[in-house]
mmCIF file of C-alpha atoms and ligand atoms in Angstrom:
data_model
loop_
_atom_site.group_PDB
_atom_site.id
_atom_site.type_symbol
_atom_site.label_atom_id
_atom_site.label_comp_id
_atom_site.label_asym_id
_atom_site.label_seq_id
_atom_site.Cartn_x
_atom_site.Cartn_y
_atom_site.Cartn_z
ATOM 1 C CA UNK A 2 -15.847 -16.764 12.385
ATOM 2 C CA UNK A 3 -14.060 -16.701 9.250
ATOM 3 C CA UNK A 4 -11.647 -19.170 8.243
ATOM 4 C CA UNK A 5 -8.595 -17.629 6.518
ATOM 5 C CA UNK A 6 -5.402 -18.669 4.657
ATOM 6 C CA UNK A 7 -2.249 -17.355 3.915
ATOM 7 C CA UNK A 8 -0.592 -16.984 0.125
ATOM 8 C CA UNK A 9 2.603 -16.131 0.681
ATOM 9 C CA UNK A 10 5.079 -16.547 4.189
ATOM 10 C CA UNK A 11 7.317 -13.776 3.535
ATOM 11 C CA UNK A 12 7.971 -10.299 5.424
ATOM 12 C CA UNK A 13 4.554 -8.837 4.944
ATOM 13 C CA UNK A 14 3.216 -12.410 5.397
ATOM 14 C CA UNK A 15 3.972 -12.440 8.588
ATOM 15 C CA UNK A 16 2.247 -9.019 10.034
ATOM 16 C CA UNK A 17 -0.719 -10.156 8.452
ATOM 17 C CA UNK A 18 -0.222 -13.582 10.307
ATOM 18 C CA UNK A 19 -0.663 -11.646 13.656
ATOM 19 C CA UNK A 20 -3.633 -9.178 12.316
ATOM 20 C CA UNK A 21 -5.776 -12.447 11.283
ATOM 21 C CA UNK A 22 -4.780 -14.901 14.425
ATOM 22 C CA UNK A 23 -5.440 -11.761 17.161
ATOM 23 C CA UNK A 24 -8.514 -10.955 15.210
ATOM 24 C CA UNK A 25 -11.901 -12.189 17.108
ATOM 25 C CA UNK A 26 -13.623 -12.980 14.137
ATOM 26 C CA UNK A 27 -11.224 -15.149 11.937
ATOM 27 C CA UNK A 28 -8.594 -17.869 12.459
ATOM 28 C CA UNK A 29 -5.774 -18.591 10.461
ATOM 29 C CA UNK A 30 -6.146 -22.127 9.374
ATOM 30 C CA UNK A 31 -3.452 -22.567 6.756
ATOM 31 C CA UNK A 32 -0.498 -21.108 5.086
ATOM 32 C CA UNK A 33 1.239 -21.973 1.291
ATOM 33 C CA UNK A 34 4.742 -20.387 -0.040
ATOM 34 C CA UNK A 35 6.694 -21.986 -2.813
ATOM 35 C CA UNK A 36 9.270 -21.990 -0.059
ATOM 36 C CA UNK A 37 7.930 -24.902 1.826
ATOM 37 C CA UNK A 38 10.373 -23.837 5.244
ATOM 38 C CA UNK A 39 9.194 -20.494 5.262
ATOM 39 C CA UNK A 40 5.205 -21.653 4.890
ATOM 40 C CA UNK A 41 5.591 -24.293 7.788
ATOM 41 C CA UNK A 42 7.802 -21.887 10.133
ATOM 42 C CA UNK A 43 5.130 -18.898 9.582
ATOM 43 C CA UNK A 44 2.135 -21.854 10.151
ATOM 44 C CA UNK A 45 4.169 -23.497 12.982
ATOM 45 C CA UNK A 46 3.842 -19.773 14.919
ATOM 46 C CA UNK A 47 0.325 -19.244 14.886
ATOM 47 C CA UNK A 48 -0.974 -22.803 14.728
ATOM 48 C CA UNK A 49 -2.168 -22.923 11.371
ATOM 49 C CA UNK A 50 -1.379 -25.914 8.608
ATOM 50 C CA UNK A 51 1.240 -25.467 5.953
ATOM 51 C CA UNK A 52 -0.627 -26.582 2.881
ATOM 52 C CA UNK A 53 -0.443 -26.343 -0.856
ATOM 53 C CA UNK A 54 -1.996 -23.235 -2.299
ATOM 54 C CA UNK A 55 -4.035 -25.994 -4.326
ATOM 55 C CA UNK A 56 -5.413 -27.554 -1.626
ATOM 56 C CA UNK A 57 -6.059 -24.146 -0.062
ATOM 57 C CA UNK A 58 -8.178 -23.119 -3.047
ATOM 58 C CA UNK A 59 -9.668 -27.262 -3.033
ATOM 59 C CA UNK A 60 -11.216 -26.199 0.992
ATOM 60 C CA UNK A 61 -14.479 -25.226 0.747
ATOM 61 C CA UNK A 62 -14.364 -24.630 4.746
ATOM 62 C CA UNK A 63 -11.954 -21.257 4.003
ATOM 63 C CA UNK A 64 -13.718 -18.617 3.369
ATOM 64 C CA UNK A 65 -11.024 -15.893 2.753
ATOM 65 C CA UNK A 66 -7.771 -15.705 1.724
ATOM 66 C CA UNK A 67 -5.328 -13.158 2.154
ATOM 67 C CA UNK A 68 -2.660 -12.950 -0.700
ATOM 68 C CA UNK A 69 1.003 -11.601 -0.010
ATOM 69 C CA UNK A 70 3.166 -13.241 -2.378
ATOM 70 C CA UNK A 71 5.065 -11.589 -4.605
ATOM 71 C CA UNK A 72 3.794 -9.202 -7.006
ATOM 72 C CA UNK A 73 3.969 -10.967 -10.044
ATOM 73 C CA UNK A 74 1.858 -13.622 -8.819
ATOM 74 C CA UNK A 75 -1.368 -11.007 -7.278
ATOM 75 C CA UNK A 76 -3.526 -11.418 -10.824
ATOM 76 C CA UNK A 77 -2.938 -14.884 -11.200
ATOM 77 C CA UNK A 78 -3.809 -15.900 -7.332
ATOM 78 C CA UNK A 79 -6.677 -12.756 -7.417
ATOM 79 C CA UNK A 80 -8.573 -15.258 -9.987
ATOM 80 C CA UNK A 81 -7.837 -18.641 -8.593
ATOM 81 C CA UNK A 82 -9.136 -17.936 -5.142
ATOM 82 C CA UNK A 83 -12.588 -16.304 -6.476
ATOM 83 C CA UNK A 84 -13.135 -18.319 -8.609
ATOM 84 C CA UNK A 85 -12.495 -21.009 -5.791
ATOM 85 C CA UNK A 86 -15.203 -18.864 -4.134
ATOM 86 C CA UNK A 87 -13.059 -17.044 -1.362
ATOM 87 C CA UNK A 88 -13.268 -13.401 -0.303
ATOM 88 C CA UNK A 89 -9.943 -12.217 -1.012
ATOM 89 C CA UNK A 90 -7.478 -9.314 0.335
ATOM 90 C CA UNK A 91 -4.741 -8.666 -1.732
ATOM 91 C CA UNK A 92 -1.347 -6.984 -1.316
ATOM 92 C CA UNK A 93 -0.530 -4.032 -3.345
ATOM 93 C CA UNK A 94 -0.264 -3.637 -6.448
ATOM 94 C CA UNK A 95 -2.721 -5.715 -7.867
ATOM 95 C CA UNK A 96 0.131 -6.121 -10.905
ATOM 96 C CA UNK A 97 2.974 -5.099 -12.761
ATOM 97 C CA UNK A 98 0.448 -4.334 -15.889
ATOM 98 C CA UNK A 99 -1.936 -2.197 -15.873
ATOM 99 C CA UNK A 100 -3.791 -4.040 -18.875
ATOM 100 C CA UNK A 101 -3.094 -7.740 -16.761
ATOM 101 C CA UNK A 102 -4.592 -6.055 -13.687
ATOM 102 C CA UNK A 103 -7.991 -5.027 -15.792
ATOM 103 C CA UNK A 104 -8.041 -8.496 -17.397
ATOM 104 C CA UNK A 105 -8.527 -9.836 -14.019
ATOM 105 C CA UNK A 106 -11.151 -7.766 -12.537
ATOM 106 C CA UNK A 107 -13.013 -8.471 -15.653
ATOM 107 C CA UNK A 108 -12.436 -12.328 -14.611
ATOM 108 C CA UNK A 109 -13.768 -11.300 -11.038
ATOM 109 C CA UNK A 110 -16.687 -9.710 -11.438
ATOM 110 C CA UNK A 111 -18.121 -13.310 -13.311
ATOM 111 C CA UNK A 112 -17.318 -14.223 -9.899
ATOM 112 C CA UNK A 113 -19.361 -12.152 -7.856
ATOM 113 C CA UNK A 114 -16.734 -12.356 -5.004
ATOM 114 C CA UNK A 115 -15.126 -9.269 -2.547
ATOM 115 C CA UNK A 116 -11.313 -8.632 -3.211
ATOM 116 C CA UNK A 117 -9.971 -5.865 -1.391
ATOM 117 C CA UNK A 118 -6.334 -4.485 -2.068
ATOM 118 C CA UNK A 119 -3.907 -3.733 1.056
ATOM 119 C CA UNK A 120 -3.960 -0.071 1.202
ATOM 120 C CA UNK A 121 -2.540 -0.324 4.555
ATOM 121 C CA UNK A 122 -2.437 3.528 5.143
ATOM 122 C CA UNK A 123 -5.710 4.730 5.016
ATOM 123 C CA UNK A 124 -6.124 2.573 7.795
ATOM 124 C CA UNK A 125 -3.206 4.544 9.878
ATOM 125 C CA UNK A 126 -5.164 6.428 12.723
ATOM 126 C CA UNK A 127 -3.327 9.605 11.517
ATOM 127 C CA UNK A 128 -4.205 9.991 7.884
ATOM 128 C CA UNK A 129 -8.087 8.488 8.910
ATOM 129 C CA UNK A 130 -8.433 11.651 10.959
ATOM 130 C CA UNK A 131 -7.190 13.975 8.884
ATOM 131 C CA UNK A 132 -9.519 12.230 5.885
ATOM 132 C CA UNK A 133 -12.466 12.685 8.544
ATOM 133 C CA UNK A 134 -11.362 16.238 9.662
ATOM 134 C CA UNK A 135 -11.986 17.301 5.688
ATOM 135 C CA UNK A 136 -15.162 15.198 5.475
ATOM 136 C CA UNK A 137 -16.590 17.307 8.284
ATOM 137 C CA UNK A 138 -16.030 20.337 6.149
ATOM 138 C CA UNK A 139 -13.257 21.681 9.039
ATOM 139 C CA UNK A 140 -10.810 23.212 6.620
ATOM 140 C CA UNK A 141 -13.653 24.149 3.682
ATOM 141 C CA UNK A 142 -13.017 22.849 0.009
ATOM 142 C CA UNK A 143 -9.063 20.800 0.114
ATOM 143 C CA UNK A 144 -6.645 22.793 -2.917
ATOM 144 C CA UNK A 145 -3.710 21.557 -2.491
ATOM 145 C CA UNK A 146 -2.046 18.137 -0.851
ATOM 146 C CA UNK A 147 1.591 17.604 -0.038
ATOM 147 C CA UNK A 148 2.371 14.267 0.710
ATOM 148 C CA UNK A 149 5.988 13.415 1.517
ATOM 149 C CA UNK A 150 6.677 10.050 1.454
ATOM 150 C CA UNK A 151 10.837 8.653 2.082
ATOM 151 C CA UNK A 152 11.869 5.093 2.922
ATOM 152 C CA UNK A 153 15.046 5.358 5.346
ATOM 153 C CA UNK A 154 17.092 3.036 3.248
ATOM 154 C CA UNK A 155 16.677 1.625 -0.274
ATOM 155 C CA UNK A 156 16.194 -1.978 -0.901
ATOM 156 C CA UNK A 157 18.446 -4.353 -2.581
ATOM 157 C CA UNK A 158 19.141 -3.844 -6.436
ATOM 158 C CA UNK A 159 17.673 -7.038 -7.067
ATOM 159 C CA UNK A 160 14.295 -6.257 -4.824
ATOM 160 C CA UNK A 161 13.942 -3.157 -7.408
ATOM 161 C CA UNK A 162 14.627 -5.454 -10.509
ATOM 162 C CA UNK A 163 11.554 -7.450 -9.651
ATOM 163 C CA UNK A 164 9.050 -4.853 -8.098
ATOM 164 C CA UNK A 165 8.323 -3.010 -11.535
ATOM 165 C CA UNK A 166 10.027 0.318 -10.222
ATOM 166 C CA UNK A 167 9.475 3.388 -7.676
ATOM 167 C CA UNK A 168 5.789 4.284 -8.904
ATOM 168 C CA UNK A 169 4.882 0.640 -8.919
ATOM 169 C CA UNK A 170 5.753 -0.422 -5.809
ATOM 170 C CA UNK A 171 6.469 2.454 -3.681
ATOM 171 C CA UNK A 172 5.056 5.533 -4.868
ATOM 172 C CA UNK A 173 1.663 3.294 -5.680
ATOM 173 C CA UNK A 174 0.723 3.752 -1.745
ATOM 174 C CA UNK A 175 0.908 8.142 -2.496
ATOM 175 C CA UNK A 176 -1.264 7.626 -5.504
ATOM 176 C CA UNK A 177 -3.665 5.746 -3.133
ATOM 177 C CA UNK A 178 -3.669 8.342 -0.515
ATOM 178 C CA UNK A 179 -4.789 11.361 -2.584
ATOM 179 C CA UNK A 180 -7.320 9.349 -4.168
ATOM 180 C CA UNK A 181 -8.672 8.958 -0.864
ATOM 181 C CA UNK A 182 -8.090 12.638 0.349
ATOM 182 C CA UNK A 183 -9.116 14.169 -2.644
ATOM 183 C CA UNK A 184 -11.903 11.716 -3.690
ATOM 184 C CA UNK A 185 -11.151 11.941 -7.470
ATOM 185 C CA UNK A 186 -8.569 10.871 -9.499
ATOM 186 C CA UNK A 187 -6.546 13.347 -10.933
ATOM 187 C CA UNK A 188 -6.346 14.342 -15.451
ATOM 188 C CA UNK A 189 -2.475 15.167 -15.660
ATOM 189 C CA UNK A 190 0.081 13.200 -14.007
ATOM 190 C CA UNK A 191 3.618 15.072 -14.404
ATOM 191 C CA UNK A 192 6.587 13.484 -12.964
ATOM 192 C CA UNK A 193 10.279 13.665 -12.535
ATOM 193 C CA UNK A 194 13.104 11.141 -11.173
ATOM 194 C CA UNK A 195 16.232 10.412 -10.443
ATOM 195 C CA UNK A 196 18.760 8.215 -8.625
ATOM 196 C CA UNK A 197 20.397 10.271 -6.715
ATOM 197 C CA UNK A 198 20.808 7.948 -3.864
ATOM 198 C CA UNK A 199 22.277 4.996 -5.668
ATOM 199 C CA UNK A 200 23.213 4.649 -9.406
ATOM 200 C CA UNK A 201 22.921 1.387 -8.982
ATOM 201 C CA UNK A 202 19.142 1.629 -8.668
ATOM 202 C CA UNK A 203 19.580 3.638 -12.154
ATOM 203 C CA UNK A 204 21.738 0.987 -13.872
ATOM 204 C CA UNK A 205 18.996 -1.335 -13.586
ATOM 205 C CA UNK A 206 16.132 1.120 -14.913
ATOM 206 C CA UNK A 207 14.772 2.483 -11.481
ATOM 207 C CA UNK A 208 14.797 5.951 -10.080
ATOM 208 C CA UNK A 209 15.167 6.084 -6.520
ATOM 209 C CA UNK A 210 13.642 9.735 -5.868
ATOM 210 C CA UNK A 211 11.032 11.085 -7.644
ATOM 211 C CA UNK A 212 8.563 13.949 -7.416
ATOM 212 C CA UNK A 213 4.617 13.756 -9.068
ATOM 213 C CA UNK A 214 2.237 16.231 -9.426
ATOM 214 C CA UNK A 215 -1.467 15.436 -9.665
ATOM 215 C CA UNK A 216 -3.734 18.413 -11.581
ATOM 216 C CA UNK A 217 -7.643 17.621 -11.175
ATOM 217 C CA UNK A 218 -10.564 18.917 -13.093
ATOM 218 C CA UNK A 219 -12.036 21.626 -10.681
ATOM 219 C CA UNK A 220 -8.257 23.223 -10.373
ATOM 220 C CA UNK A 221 -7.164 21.048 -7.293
ATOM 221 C CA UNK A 222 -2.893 19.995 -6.995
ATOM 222 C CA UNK A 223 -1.559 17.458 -5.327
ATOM 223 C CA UNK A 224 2.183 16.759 -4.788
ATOM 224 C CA UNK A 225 4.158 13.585 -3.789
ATOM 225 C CA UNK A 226 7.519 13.457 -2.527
ATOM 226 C CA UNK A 227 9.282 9.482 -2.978
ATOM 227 C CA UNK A 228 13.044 8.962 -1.848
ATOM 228 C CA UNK A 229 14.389 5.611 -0.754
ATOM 229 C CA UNK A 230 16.946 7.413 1.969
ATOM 230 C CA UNK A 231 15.914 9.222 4.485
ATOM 231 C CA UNK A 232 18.936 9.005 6.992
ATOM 232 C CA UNK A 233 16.857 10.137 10.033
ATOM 233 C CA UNK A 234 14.142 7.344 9.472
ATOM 234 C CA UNK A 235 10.264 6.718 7.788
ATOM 235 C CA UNK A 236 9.113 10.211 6.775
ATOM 236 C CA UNK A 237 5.256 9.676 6.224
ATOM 237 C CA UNK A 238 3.769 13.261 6.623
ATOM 238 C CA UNK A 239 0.248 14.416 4.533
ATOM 239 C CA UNK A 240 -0.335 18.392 4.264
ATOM 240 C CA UNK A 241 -3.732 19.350 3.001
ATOM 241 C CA UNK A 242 -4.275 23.198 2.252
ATOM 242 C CA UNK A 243 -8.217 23.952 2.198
ATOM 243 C CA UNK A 244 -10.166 26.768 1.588
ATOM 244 C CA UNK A 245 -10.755 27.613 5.403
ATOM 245 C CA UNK A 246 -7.432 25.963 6.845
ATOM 246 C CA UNK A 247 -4.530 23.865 7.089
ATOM 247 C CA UNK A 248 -4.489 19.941 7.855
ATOM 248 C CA UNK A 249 -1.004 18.535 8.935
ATOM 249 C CA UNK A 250 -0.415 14.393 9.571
ATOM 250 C CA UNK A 251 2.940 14.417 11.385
ATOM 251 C CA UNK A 252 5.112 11.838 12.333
ATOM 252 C CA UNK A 253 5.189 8.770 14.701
ATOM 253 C CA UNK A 254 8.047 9.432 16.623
ATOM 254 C CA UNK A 255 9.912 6.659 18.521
ATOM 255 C CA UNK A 256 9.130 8.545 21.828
ATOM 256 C CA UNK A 257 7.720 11.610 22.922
ATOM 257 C CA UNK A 258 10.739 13.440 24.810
ATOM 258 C CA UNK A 259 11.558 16.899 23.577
ATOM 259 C CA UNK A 260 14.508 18.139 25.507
ATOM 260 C CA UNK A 261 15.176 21.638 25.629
ATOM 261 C CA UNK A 262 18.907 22.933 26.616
ATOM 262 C CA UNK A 263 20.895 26.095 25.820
ATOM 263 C CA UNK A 264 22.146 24.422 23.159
ATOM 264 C CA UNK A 265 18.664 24.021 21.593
ATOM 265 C CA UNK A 266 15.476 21.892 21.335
ATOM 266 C CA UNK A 267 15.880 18.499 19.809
ATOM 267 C CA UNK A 268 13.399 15.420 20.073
ATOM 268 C CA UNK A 269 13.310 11.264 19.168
ATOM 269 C CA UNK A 270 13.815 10.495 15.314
ATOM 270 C CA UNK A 271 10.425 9.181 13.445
ATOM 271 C CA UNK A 272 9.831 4.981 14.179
ATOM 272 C CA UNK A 273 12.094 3.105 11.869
ATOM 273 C CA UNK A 274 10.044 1.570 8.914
ATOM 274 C CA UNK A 275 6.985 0.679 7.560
ATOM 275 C CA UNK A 276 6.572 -2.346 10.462
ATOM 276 C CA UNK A 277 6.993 -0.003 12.906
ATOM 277 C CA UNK A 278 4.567 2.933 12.023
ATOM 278 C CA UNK A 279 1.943 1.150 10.573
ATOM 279 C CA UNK A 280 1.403 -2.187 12.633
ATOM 280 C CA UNK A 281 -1.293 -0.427 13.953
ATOM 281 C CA UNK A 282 -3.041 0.165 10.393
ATOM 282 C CA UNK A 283 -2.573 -3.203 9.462
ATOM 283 C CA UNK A 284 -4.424 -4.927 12.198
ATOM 284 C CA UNK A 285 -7.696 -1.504 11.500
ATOM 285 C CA UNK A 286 -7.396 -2.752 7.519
ATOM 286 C CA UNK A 287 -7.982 -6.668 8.948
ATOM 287 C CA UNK A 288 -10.745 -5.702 10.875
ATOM 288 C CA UNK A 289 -11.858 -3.964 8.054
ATOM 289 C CA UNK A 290 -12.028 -6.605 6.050
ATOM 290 C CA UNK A 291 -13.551 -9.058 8.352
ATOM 291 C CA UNK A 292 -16.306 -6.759 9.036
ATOM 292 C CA UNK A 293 -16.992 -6.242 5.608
ATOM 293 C CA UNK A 294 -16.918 -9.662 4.212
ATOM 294 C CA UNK A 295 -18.932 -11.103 7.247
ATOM 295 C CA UNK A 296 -21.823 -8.843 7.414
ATOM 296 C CA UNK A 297 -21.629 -8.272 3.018
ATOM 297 C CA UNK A 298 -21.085 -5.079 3.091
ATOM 298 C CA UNK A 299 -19.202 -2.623 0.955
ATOM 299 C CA UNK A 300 -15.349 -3.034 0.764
ATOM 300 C CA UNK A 301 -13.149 -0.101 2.172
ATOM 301 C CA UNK A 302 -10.884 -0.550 -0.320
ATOM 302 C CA UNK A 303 -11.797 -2.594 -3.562
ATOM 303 C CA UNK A 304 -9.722 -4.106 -6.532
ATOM 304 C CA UNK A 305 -10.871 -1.173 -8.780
ATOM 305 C CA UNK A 306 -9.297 1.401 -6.378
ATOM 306 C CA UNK A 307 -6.060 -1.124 -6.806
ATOM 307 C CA UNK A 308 -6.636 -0.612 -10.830
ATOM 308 C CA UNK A 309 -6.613 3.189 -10.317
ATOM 309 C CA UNK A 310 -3.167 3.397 -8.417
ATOM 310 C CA UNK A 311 -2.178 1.411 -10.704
ATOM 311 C CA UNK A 312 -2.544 3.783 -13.793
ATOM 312 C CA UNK A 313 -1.704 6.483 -12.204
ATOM 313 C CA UNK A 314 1.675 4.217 -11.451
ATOM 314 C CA UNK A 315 1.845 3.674 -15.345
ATOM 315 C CA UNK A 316 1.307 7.430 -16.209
ATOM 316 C CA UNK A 317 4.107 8.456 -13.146
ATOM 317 C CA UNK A 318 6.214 6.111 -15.233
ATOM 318 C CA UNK A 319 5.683 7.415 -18.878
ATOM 319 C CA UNK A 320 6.092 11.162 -17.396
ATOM 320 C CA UNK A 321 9.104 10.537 -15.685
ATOM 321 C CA UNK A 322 10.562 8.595 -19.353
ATOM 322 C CA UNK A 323 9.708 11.200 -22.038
ATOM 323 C CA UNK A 324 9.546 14.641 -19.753
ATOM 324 C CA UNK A 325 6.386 15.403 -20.459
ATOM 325 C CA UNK A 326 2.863 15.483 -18.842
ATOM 326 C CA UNK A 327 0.443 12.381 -19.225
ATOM 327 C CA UNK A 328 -3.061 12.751 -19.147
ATOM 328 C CA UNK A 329 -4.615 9.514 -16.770
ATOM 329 C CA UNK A 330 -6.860 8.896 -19.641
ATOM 330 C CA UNK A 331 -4.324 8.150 -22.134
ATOM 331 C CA UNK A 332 -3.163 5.089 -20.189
ATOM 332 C CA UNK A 333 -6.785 3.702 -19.431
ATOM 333 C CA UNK A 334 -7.427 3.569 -23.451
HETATM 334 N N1 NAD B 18 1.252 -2.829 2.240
HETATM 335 C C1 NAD B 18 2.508 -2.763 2.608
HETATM 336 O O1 NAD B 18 2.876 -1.947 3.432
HETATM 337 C C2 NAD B 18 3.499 -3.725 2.035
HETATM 338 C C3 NAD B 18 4.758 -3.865 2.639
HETATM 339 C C4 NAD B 18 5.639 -4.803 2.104
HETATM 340 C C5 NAD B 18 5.300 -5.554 0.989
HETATM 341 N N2 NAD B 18 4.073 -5.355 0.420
HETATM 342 C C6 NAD B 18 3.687 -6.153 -0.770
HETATM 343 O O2 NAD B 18 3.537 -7.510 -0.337
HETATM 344 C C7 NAD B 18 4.022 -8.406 -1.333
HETATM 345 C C8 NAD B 18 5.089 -9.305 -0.698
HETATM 346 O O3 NAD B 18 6.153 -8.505 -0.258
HETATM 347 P P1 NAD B 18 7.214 -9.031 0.828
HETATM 348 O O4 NAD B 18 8.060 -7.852 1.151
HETATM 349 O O5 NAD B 18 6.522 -9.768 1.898
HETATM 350 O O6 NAD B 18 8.045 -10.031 -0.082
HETATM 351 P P2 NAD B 18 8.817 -11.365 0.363
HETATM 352 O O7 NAD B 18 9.715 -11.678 -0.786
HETATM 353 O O8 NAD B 18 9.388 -11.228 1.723
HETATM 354 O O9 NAD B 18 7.666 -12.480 0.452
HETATM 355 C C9 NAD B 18 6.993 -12.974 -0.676
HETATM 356 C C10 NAD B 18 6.780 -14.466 -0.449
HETATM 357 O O10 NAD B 18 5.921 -14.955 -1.496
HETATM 358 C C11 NAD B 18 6.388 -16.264 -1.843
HETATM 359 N N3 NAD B 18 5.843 -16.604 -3.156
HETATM 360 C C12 NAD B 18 6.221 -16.121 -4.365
HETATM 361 N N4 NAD B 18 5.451 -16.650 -5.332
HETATM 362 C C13 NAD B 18 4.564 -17.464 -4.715
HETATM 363 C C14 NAD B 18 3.495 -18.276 -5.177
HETATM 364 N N5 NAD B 18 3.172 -18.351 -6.483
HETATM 365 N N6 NAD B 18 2.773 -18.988 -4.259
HETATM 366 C C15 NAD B 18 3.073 -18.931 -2.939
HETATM 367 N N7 NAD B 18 4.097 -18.160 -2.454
HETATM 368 C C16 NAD B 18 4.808 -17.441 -3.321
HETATM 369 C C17 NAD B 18 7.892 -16.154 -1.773
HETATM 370 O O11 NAD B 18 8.514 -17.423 -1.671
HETATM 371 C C18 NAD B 18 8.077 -15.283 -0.513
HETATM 372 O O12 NAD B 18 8.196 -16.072 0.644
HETATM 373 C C19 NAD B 18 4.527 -7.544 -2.483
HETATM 374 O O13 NAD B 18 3.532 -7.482 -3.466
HETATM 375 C C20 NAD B 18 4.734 -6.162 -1.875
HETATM 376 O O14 NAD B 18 4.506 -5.098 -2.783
HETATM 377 C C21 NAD B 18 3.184 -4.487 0.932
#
């Protein structure tokens, strides 16, 4: 059984409350926010402890902790709790900085312990088949990947003011997913944005819908498509074009009712948001987790998978800025 806690009682806080307390092998035992209300109302629901992260860190009975403050705080609270000797899954992205996110693997690996980052979606039964379809060799050699990727509403302006912008935060999930389909990371990152949807996400130095695309070294193309509106709901689709076929992830769909009239065929909209289509992959990536750090084997997904999202986040950026290409390598120098 592994004993858990809880860094952070906000929205995501709370799904990962339910993945570790409905989990058979680990039990929530505490919780810490720097809101003290939200860190005893999240503890008081799944009969856990609100606690200091201090004293968290001070329990040598917790093994694990799972981290989903805010992003600013990942790197810092990354190399606390290893170096307090806990296992450790963290929220994406590991940081803001790509050079602050190296600094603190470097401080992990003197620790010897597992972090895993919360790649929630290659946990989602859709995009693990369609992974496993292409690992069986059932479309031949992948060439090119589509992923569309649209929030149905944007966020607050001050949300985007703090999460380090579009590839950062949103667009770091895509990045994620083709390194997973395509099993490389990519040379040449090229990248356009706008906001389109909401100058106000411009006037503070965002873009709120963007397109990338990925070139690889054997020829390969990827392409990701980010908005934050989509006014018919979460559009989270992956298109992989192989050699010897076509894979297609479609949508969750809020039912499964087509109804066909003379007036034409229509069917439900896709599930709302990210809680709804992915609860699911949260609780796999949990189990995932628990599995690994219990029995010491390899992580699914580990902090240096986190790192490479990351840069490719940082070269999405630069692109998008000066208009031009960026080669992946000129951001890890
Ligand atoms: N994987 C996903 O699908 C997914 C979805 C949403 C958010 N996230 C990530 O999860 C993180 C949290 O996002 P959210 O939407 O839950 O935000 P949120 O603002 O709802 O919650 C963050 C919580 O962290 C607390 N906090 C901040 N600094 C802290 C510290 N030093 N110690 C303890 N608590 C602290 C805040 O008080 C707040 O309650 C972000 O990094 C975000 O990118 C991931």
């Amino acid at each position: 059984m592994l004993n858990v806690a809880l860094l952070g009682a906000g929205r995501i806080a709370g799904v990962h409350a339910t993945a570790i307390s409905t989990n058979p092998g680990s039990r929530l035992v505490a919780v810490s926010d720097i809101n003290a209300d939200a860190a005893a109302k999240l503890a008081a629901q799944y009969g856990a402890e609100a606690r200091t992260t201090d004293a968290i860190l001070a329990d040598a009975s917790i093994d694990a902790v799972l981290i989903a403050t805010s992003t600013d705080t990942h790197s810092d609270l990354i190399e606390r709790a290893t170096a307090a000797g806990k296992a450790v899954l963290c929220e994406k992205p590991v940081d803001l900085s790509l050079a602050r996110a190296q600094s603190c693997q470097t401080a992990v690996a003197s620790t010897g312990k597992p972090v895993m980052i919360g790649f929630n979606r290659r946990f989602d039964p859709n995009f693990a088949a369609l992974k496993a379809a292409l690992d069986k060799g059932e479309i031949g050699k992948a060439e090119l990947l589509s992923i569309t990727s649209f929030d149905p509403a944007p966020p607050p302006v001050a949300y985007i003011k703090v999460s380090g912008g579009l590839f950062r935060d949103m667009m770091i999930h895509d990045f994620d997913m083709a390194n997973f389909i395509m099993g490389a990371s990519p040379v040449t990152m090229s990248a356009v944005g706008t906001s389109i949807v909401d100058p106000a996400i411009g006037a503070a130095g965002d873009v709120d819908t963007a397109v990338v695309t990925l070139t690889y070294a054997d020829g390969r193309i990827a392409v990701i498509k980010n908005s934050r509106r989509a006014v018919y709901g979460y559009d989270q689709r992956v298109e992989l074009l192989g050699s010897e076929g076509l894979l297609q992830a479609q949508n969750m769909l809020e039912n499964t009712v087509v109804k066909s009239t003379t007036a034409g065929v229509t069917g439900a909209k896709p599930t709302y948001f990210f809680l709804e289509r992915y609860m699911p992959a949260y609780a796999a990536e949990w189990a995932a987790f628990v599995v690994a750090v219990t029995g010491g084997t390899v992580l699914p997904v580990t902090l240096a998978d986190g790192i490479a999202a990351l840069a490719m986040a940082e070269a999405a950026t630069l692109s998008a800025r000066s208009g031009t290409p960026v080669s992946l390598a000129s951001v890890l120098t």
